[in-house]
Short mmCIF file of C-alpha atoms in Angstrom, two decimals:
data_model
loop_
_atom_site.label_atom_id
_atom_site.label_comp_id
_atom_site.label_asym_id
_atom_site.label_seq_id
_atom_site.Cartn_x
_atom_site.Cartn_y
_atom_site.Cartn_z
CA MET A 30 57.30 -4.08 51.89
CA VAL A 31 58.23 -6.53 49.03
CA GLN A 32 54.45 -6.69 48.21
CA ASP A 33 53.84 -2.92 48.20
CA ILE A 34 57.34 -2.27 46.10
CA ARG A 35 56.03 -4.86 43.14
CA GLU A 36 52.43 -3.55 43.05
CA LEU A 37 53.45 -0.05 42.59
CA ASN A 38 56.58 -1.62 39.54
CA ARG A 39 52.87 -3.75 38.21
CA SER A 40 50.67 -0.06 38.06
CA ALA A 41 53.84 2.02 36.43
CA VAL A 42 54.26 -0.73 33.65
CA LEU A 43 50.72 -1.48 33.01
CA THR A 44 49.91 2.70 32.93
CA GLU A 45 52.73 3.04 30.76
CA LEU A 46 51.74 0.17 28.55
CA MET A 47 48.26 1.75 28.24
CA SER A 48 50.03 4.76 27.86
CA LEU A 49 51.99 3.99 24.53
CA ARG A 50 49.78 0.60 23.59
CA PRO A 51 51.39 -1.26 22.10
CA ALA A 52 54.38 -1.60 23.22
CA THR A 53 57.20 -3.92 23.81
CA ARG A 54 58.91 -4.98 27.49
CA LYS A 55 61.94 -2.54 26.35
CA GLN A 56 60.29 0.48 25.38
CA ILE A 57 58.64 0.33 28.43
CA ALA A 58 61.58 -0.53 30.86
CA GLU A 59 63.28 2.51 28.81
CA SER A 60 60.27 5.18 29.24
CA THR A 61 59.64 4.34 33.07
CA GLY A 62 63.33 3.73 34.19
CA ILE A 63 62.26 0.37 35.87
CA SER A 64 65.10 -2.45 35.34
CA ALA A 65 64.10 -4.97 31.75
CA ALA A 66 64.06 -7.61 34.55
CA THR A 67 61.72 -6.06 37.01
CA VAL A 68 59.16 -5.26 33.49
CA THR A 69 58.98 -8.73 32.79
CA ARG A 70 58.07 -10.00 36.18
CA ALA A 71 55.31 -6.83 35.70
CA ILE A 72 54.39 -8.41 32.87
CA ASP A 73 54.46 -11.66 33.26
CA GLN A 74 51.92 -11.20 36.12
CA LEU A 75 49.60 -9.04 34.19
CA ILE A 76 49.30 -11.63 31.42
CA ALA A 77 48.44 -14.58 34.00
CA ASP A 78 45.55 -12.09 35.15
CA GLY A 79 44.57 -11.91 32.02
CA ILE A 80 44.68 -8.22 31.78
CA VAL A 81 48.36 -8.06 29.05
CA CYS A 82 48.46 -10.25 26.09
CA GLU A 83 51.27 -10.60 23.50
CA VAL A 84 49.50 -9.69 20.33
CA SER A 85 52.49 -9.42 17.39
CA GLU A 86 56.22 -9.31 16.80
CA VAL A 87 58.49 -5.93 15.31
CA VAL A 88 62.22 -6.07 13.60
CA VAL A 89 64.02 -3.34 16.49
CA GLU A 90 67.15 -3.62 15.22
CA LYS A 91 68.66 -3.69 12.08
CA ARG A 92 70.14 -7.16 12.88
CA GLY A 93 66.74 -8.50 12.12
CA ARG A 94 66.33 -8.82 15.87
CA ARG A 95 62.18 -9.24 16.67
CA ALA A 96 60.58 -7.84 20.11
CA ILE A 97 56.95 -8.96 21.47
CA LEU A 98 54.67 -6.58 21.29
CA LEU A 99 51.97 -6.10 24.38
CA ASP A 100 48.65 -4.68 24.60
CA LEU A 101 45.36 -4.96 27.09
CA VAL A 102 43.09 -7.64 26.65
CA ALA A 103 40.11 -5.38 24.86
CA GLU A 104 37.97 -8.57 25.59
CA ARG A 105 37.82 -8.46 29.56
CA SER A 106 35.61 -6.21 30.30
CA LEU A 107 32.95 -3.90 28.68
CA VAL A 108 31.62 -0.52 29.82
CA VAL A 109 28.57 1.23 28.51
CA GLY A 110 28.36 4.90 28.66
CA VAL A 111 23.98 6.58 28.31
CA ASP A 112 23.12 10.13 27.34
CA LEU A 113 19.59 10.25 29.18
CA GLY A 114 17.90 13.55 27.70
CA ALA A 115 14.43 14.46 28.26
CA SER A 116 13.28 13.34 24.85
CA SER A 117 16.00 10.84 23.25
CA THR A 118 18.10 8.34 25.26
CA ARG A 119 21.71 7.16 23.37
CA ILE A 120 23.97 4.22 24.86
CA ILE A 121 26.96 2.97 23.71
CA GLY A 122 28.65 -0.18 25.05
CA GLY A 123 32.60 -0.64 24.30
CA ASP A 124 35.57 -3.04 25.42
CA LEU A 125 38.64 -1.81 27.17
CA LEU A 126 39.87 -0.04 23.98
CA ALA A 127 37.07 1.60 23.61
CA ASN A 128 36.02 -0.17 20.77
CA PRO A 129 32.37 0.44 19.74
CA VAL A 130 30.13 -2.77 20.05
CA VAL A 131 26.83 -1.23 20.84
CA ALA A 132 25.48 1.89 19.87
CA VAL A 133 21.36 3.02 19.97
CA GLU A 134 19.16 5.65 19.95
CA LEU A 135 15.65 5.70 21.62
CA PRO A 136 12.74 7.79 22.25
CA THR A 137 12.93 8.64 25.83
CA PRO A 138 9.33 8.27 28.20
CA SER A 139 9.93 10.97 29.81
CA GLU A 140 5.62 10.57 31.45
CA LEU A 141 7.15 7.97 33.54
CA GLY A 142 8.01 8.07 37.35
CA ALA A 143 11.29 8.20 38.98
CA ALA A 144 11.41 4.27 39.81
CA GLU A 145 9.79 3.18 36.81
CA LEU A 146 12.09 5.32 34.18
CA ALA A 147 15.11 3.72 36.06
CA LEU A 148 13.60 -0.12 35.10
CA TRP A 149 13.39 1.11 31.44
CA LEU A 150 16.84 2.74 31.55
CA ALA A 151 18.34 -0.48 32.67
CA GLN A 152 16.06 -2.85 30.77
CA GLN A 153 17.46 -0.84 27.31
CA ALA A 154 20.87 -1.12 28.42
CA LYS A 155 20.86 -4.86 29.28
CA SER A 156 18.37 -5.40 26.07
CA ALA A 157 21.20 -3.14 23.67
CA VAL A 158 24.51 -5.41 25.30
CA GLY A 159 22.33 -8.17 25.26
CA ALA A 160 24.26 -11.79 25.38
CA ARG A 161 27.70 -10.38 26.80
CA TRP A 162 25.59 -8.51 29.62
CA SER A 163 27.97 -10.55 32.12
CA ALA A 164 30.76 -9.12 30.71
CA VAL A 165 30.25 -5.01 31.50
CA ALA A 166 32.00 -4.07 34.74
CA ALA A 167 30.78 -0.17 34.91
CA VAL A 168 27.98 1.73 33.14
CA SER A 169 28.02 5.82 33.30
CA LEU A 170 25.18 7.62 33.03
CA GLY A 171 24.69 11.51 31.87
CA LEU A 172 21.73 13.31 33.36
CA PRO A 173 20.83 16.73 32.33
CA GLY A 174 21.13 18.14 35.60
CA ALA A 175 23.83 18.86 38.67
CA VAL A 176 25.39 15.83 39.80
CA ASP A 177 26.67 16.06 43.53
CA GLN A 178 29.30 13.31 43.20
CA VAL A 179 29.34 13.63 47.64
CA GLU A 180 25.95 12.82 48.30
CA ARG A 181 24.81 11.31 44.78
CA SER A 182 22.66 13.58 44.35
CA VAL A 183 20.67 15.47 41.17
CA SER A 184 19.50 18.61 41.31
CA ASN A 185 18.98 21.61 38.10
CA ALA A 186 17.22 18.88 36.00
CA PRO A 187 13.64 20.71 35.51
CA ASN A 188 12.93 19.32 32.11
CA LEU A 189 13.56 15.65 33.44
CA LYS A 190 12.52 16.14 37.03
CA GLN A 191 11.96 12.32 37.96
CA VAL A 192 16.17 12.05 37.82
CA GLU A 193 16.03 14.37 41.21
CA ASP A 194 14.43 11.69 43.20
CA PRO A 195 17.13 9.49 44.96
CA ALA A 196 14.68 6.73 44.36
CA PHE A 197 16.25 7.08 40.31
CA LEU A 198 19.72 6.59 41.06
CA ALA A 199 19.03 3.37 43.16
CA VAL A 200 16.83 1.99 41.72
CA CYS A 201 18.31 1.75 38.31
CA GLU A 202 22.10 0.86 39.94
CA LEU A 203 19.90 -1.96 41.53
CA ALA A 204 18.73 -3.42 38.14
CA LEU A 205 21.57 -2.90 36.25
CA GLY A 206 23.54 -5.11 38.75
CA VAL A 207 27.14 -3.37 37.83
CA PRO A 208 28.52 -0.09 39.56
CA LEU A 209 26.71 3.03 38.33
CA LEU A 210 28.65 6.46 37.74
CA ALA A 211 26.59 9.43 37.48
CA ASP A 212 27.61 13.13 36.01
CA ASN A 213 25.86 15.71 34.15
CA ASP A 214 25.36 15.06 30.56
CA ALA A 215 27.73 18.29 29.22
CA ASN A 216 30.80 17.23 31.16
CA LEU A 217 30.53 13.66 29.26
CA ALA A 218 29.70 14.99 26.73
CA LEU A 219 32.94 17.34 27.00
CA LEU A 220 34.70 14.29 28.11
CA GLY A 221 33.84 11.84 24.77
CA GLU A 222 34.82 15.06 22.86
CA LEU A 223 38.05 15.50 24.65
CA ARG A 224 39.11 12.21 23.68
CA PHE A 225 37.12 11.04 20.35
CA GLY A 226 36.05 14.58 19.01
CA ALA A 227 36.38 18.09 18.23
CA ALA A 228 38.62 18.93 21.34
CA ARG A 229 41.27 16.18 20.97
CA HIS A 230 43.71 18.70 20.36
CA THR A 231 43.64 20.43 24.29
CA PRO A 232 43.37 19.83 27.27
CA TYR A 233 42.19 22.92 27.98
CA ALA A 234 38.30 22.99 26.28
CA ALA A 235 34.16 23.27 27.11
CA MET A 236 31.47 22.06 25.89
CA LEU A 237 28.42 24.27 25.26
CA SER A 238 25.43 22.10 25.55
CA LEU A 239 22.02 23.63 24.03
CA GLY A 240 18.54 21.86 23.66
CA ALA A 241 16.34 21.43 26.02
CA GLY A 242 18.50 22.55 28.11
CA LEU A 243 21.76 24.83 28.45
CA GLY A 244 24.65 22.55 29.94
CA VAL A 245 28.27 23.56 30.29
CA GLY A 246 31.39 21.24 30.85
CA ILE A 247 34.79 22.57 31.68
CA ALA A 248 38.12 20.82 31.17
CA ILE A 249 41.31 22.10 32.87
CA ASP A 250 44.28 20.25 31.68
CA GLY A 251 42.48 17.51 30.76
CA ALA A 252 40.10 16.97 33.43
CA ILE A 253 36.67 17.60 33.71
CA LEU A 254 35.78 20.70 36.91
CA ARG A 255 32.93 19.37 38.78
CA GLY A 256 32.60 21.41 42.10
CA ARG A 257 31.46 20.19 45.80
CA HIS A 258 27.82 19.94 44.11
CA GLY A 259 28.08 19.94 40.57
CA LEU A 260 26.60 23.09 39.88
CA VAL A 261 29.90 23.94 37.65
CA GLY A 262 28.88 25.12 34.35
CA GLU A 263 25.33 25.90 35.26
CA PHE A 264 24.86 29.41 33.36
CA GLY A 265 21.78 28.54 32.71
CA GLN A 266 20.84 29.79 35.92
CA ILE A 267 22.63 33.10 35.83
CA PRO A 268 20.03 35.83 35.90
CA VAL A 269 20.10 38.28 32.59
CA GLY A 270 16.75 39.59 31.60
CA ALA A 271 14.54 42.62 32.98
CA LEU A 272 12.33 40.47 35.23
CA GLY A 273 15.25 38.42 36.43
CA GLU A 274 14.82 35.68 33.16
CA ARG A 275 17.65 33.09 34.00
CA LEU A 276 20.19 32.58 30.30
CA GLU A 277 18.30 29.31 29.82
CA SER A 278 14.96 30.88 29.05
CA PHE A 279 16.63 32.67 26.15
CA THR A 280 18.31 29.62 24.69
CA THR A 281 16.90 26.73 25.17
CA GLY A 282 14.19 24.69 23.16
CA PRO A 283 11.10 24.85 25.92
CA GLY A 284 12.71 28.80 26.70
CA LEU A 285 12.51 29.88 22.80
CA MET A 286 8.85 28.35 22.75
CA ALA A 287 7.71 29.83 25.59
CA ARG A 288 8.91 33.27 24.52
CA ALA A 289 7.80 32.59 20.93
CA ALA A 290 3.85 32.07 22.66
CA ALA A 291 4.16 34.98 24.78
CA ALA A 292 5.43 37.35 21.75
CA GLY A 293 2.53 35.67 19.51
CA VAL A 294 5.04 33.97 17.10
CA PRO A 295 3.91 31.37 15.72
CA LEU A 296 6.69 28.71 15.88
CA GLU A 297 6.07 25.04 15.10
CA SER A 298 9.68 24.28 16.89
CA PRO A 299 13.04 25.85 18.06
CA ALA A 300 14.44 25.28 14.67
CA ARG A 301 12.23 27.16 12.54
CA LEU A 302 13.54 30.74 14.50
CA PHE A 303 16.50 30.19 12.77
CA GLU A 304 14.83 29.17 9.82
CA ALA A 305 12.61 32.56 9.58
CA SER A 306 14.86 34.65 11.10
CA GLY A 307 18.02 34.07 8.94
CA GLY A 308 20.49 35.35 11.21
CA GLU A 309 21.76 38.95 11.81
CA GLY A 310 20.69 41.13 9.25
CA GLY A 311 17.67 38.65 8.29
CA GLY A 312 13.89 39.20 7.97
CA SER A 313 12.46 42.87 9.07
CA ALA A 314 14.36 44.42 12.04
CA ASP A 315 11.29 45.30 14.42
CA SER A 316 9.88 41.76 13.80
CA PRO A 317 9.03 40.06 16.54
CA THR A 318 10.69 36.84 14.79
CA THR A 319 14.11 39.35 14.31
CA GLN A 320 13.76 40.20 18.13
CA LEU A 321 13.81 37.19 19.55
CA ARG A 322 16.45 35.95 17.71
CA ALA A 323 18.24 39.07 18.41
CA ASP A 324 17.85 38.40 22.34
CA PHE A 325 18.49 34.69 21.84
CA ASP A 326 22.06 36.01 19.90
CA ARG A 327 22.53 38.41 22.53
CA ALA A 328 22.62 35.39 25.58
CA LEU A 329 24.57 33.22 23.45
CA VAL A 330 27.64 35.57 23.17
CA THR A 331 26.71 36.27 27.19
CA VAL A 332 27.11 32.38 27.91
CA LEU A 333 30.35 32.06 25.71
CA THR A 334 31.51 35.14 27.39
CA ALA A 335 31.04 33.60 30.96
CA ILE A 336 32.69 30.62 29.58
CA ALA A 337 35.61 32.26 27.86
CA VAL A 338 36.46 34.63 31.63
CA SER A 339 35.74 32.04 33.55
CA SER A 340 37.92 29.10 32.38
CA GLU A 341 40.34 30.59 29.12
CA PRO A 342 39.31 27.34 26.87
CA GLU A 343 41.31 27.16 23.49
CA THR A 344 37.86 25.47 22.17
CA ILE A 345 34.25 25.87 22.84
CA VAL A 346 32.57 22.57 21.53
CA LEU A 347 28.89 23.83 20.41
CA GLY A 348 26.53 20.41 20.81
CA GLY A 349 22.59 19.58 21.09
CA GLY A 350 19.49 19.89 19.00
CA ILE A 351 19.92 23.79 18.93
CA ALA A 352 23.59 23.84 18.06
CA LYS A 353 22.32 22.34 14.79
CA SER A 354 21.03 24.87 13.42
CA LEU A 355 24.40 27.49 14.42
CA VAL A 356 26.75 25.70 12.26
CA GLY A 357 26.66 27.84 9.59
CA ASP A 358 26.79 30.97 12.17
CA LEU A 359 29.68 29.89 14.36
CA GLY A 360 31.94 32.41 12.50
CA ARG A 361 29.68 34.84 13.44
CA TYR A 362 29.57 34.13 16.90
CA GLN A 363 33.17 33.88 16.40
CA GLU A 364 33.72 37.59 15.36
CA ARG A 365 31.35 39.08 18.63
CA LEU A 366 32.99 37.04 21.39
CA GLU A 367 36.39 38.41 19.62
CA GLN A 368 34.78 42.42 20.10
CA THR A 369 33.69 41.05 23.33
CA ILE A 370 36.87 39.87 24.32
CA ARG A 371 40.56 40.14 22.99
CA ILE A 372 41.54 36.33 23.03
CA ALA A 373 38.42 34.21 22.17
CA PRO A 374 38.27 30.61 22.25
CA THR A 375 37.98 28.95 19.14
CA LEU A 376 34.12 28.30 18.34
CA THR A 377 33.35 24.65 16.43
CA SER A 378 30.54 21.89 16.47
CA ALA A 379 30.64 18.56 18.27
CA GLU A 380 32.16 15.85 16.09
CA LEU A 381 30.60 12.82 17.44
CA GLY A 382 26.95 14.82 17.34
CA ASP A 383 24.14 13.33 19.73
CA PHE A 384 26.40 10.86 20.53
CA SER A 385 28.88 12.81 22.54
CA GLY A 386 27.65 12.09 25.95
CA ALA A 387 27.06 8.54 25.41
CA ALA A 388 30.57 8.55 24.58
CA GLY A 389 32.10 10.36 27.00
CA GLY A 390 29.87 7.92 29.36
CA VAL A 391 32.51 5.27 27.89
CA VAL A 392 35.33 7.34 28.78
CA SER A 393 34.16 7.60 32.39
CA ALA A 394 33.22 3.91 32.72
CA LEU A 395 36.76 2.90 31.52
CA HIS A 396 38.31 5.11 33.82
CA THR A 397 36.60 3.42 36.57
CA VAL A 398 37.83 -0.05 35.56
CA TYR A 399 41.30 0.83 34.41
CA LEU A 400 41.98 2.14 38.71
CA THR A 401 40.65 -1.30 39.50
CA LEU A 402 42.80 -2.99 37.21
CA GLY A 403 45.87 -1.49 38.73
CA VAL A 404 46.51 2.33 35.96
CA GLU A 405 47.92 5.18 38.14
CA GLN A 406 44.92 7.92 38.80
CA ALA A 407 47.34 10.72 37.08
CA ALA A 408 47.10 9.04 33.77
CA LEU A 409 43.61 8.61 33.09
CA SER A 410 43.14 12.49 31.23
CA ALA A 411 45.00 11.14 29.00
CA LEU A 412 43.37 7.34 28.30
CA PRO A 413 41.77 5.18 26.33
CA LYS A 414 44.73 6.08 24.11
CA THR A 415 42.92 4.97 20.71
CA ASP A 416 40.98 5.98 17.32
CA LEU A 417 38.82 2.90 17.71
CA LEU A 418 35.91 5.17 18.92
CA THR A 419 35.05 7.76 15.60
CA PRO A 420 31.69 9.27 14.42
CA THR A 421 32.16 6.79 11.81
CA SER A 422 32.52 3.72 14.04
CA ILE A 423 29.34 5.11 16.04
CA ARG A 424 27.40 5.25 12.97
CA ARG A 425 28.44 1.70 11.57
CA ILE A 426 27.62 0.17 14.98
CA PHE A 427 24.03 2.24 15.01
CA ASN A 428 23.29 1.44 11.73
CA GLN A 429 24.14 -2.42 12.03
CA MET A 430 21.62 -2.47 14.80
CA ILE A 431 18.59 -0.65 13.40
CA GLU A 432 18.97 -2.72 10.25
#
């Protein structure tokens, strides 16, 4: 019983330090209501375990008395976040305070089989981190499909079918040699934007990822909704066309290219559609290109409406390759959404850009490590408390690695 109480106090003290960081022993005692002597004992143990360190002195009273600030030992472990896409793979490595130490982007060899792709991914992660790989405590992987957390299986990944093979995750984890977490890429992208990007000011948000696929991540009170089989947010599967075509066929890169080919529209890339059509009012009303854009707009507003009425987010963050072509049109989509539903969320672009998913992977991996250190589960949605992982810091590390 005594040991249980000590563990509870240790966990409460560490959790409060993580929420306040950096903080003094007195601040932690006042915030938790735990006695100063108990806080001191817990801190002494955390220091002895190499989890917490004393970082600096601060003046805490008018008479000049000083107290020592405490913080997590950031370099104790590293974590890695990976966003595996059909065309590109992005990797971020960070310390326990989410300070990025690695940021790379690579073309995905989508022609490889399941086991070969898993081995390639593990090798790229190890190569990116280099000599510090032994310090990696967890890897979190974002995948372009629905991830069943109970059965540890992947479905609905038409643009990278290899990840649906059970061998993919099994081989990847074995090759990495560290705990491997897996989740839908939109969920991780939202997690990244919640902690470090466009959704950091609200715990009620959604992420709409438009690229080779259509993915949606939803957060309620800071927690990502996943469902029993990982199907929450798979709005791209909704049939909307006259012949039962799914929403993703109107809004994703492969879908747009296929529809353009069927309509006889020469389209070099999905981005060209948005350049050629020029948005609402652009081009001849009856031209195939204009019709393609109109179909896209209707489908997009349908997706946005479905997100809004299913979860009532305050913000919907748009990311992915196609979303880059829509930045100038967000105001127009906002108006159409407000015409459809009276109380509409704010539409905004992803601040972390292409690295949202990898950044979210860092957060996910950190949460796993924090739990092993003793941080309370209920506090995780607000952690890590840091401003170290930013678009600027990611880009700086990325540029350093390609020079």
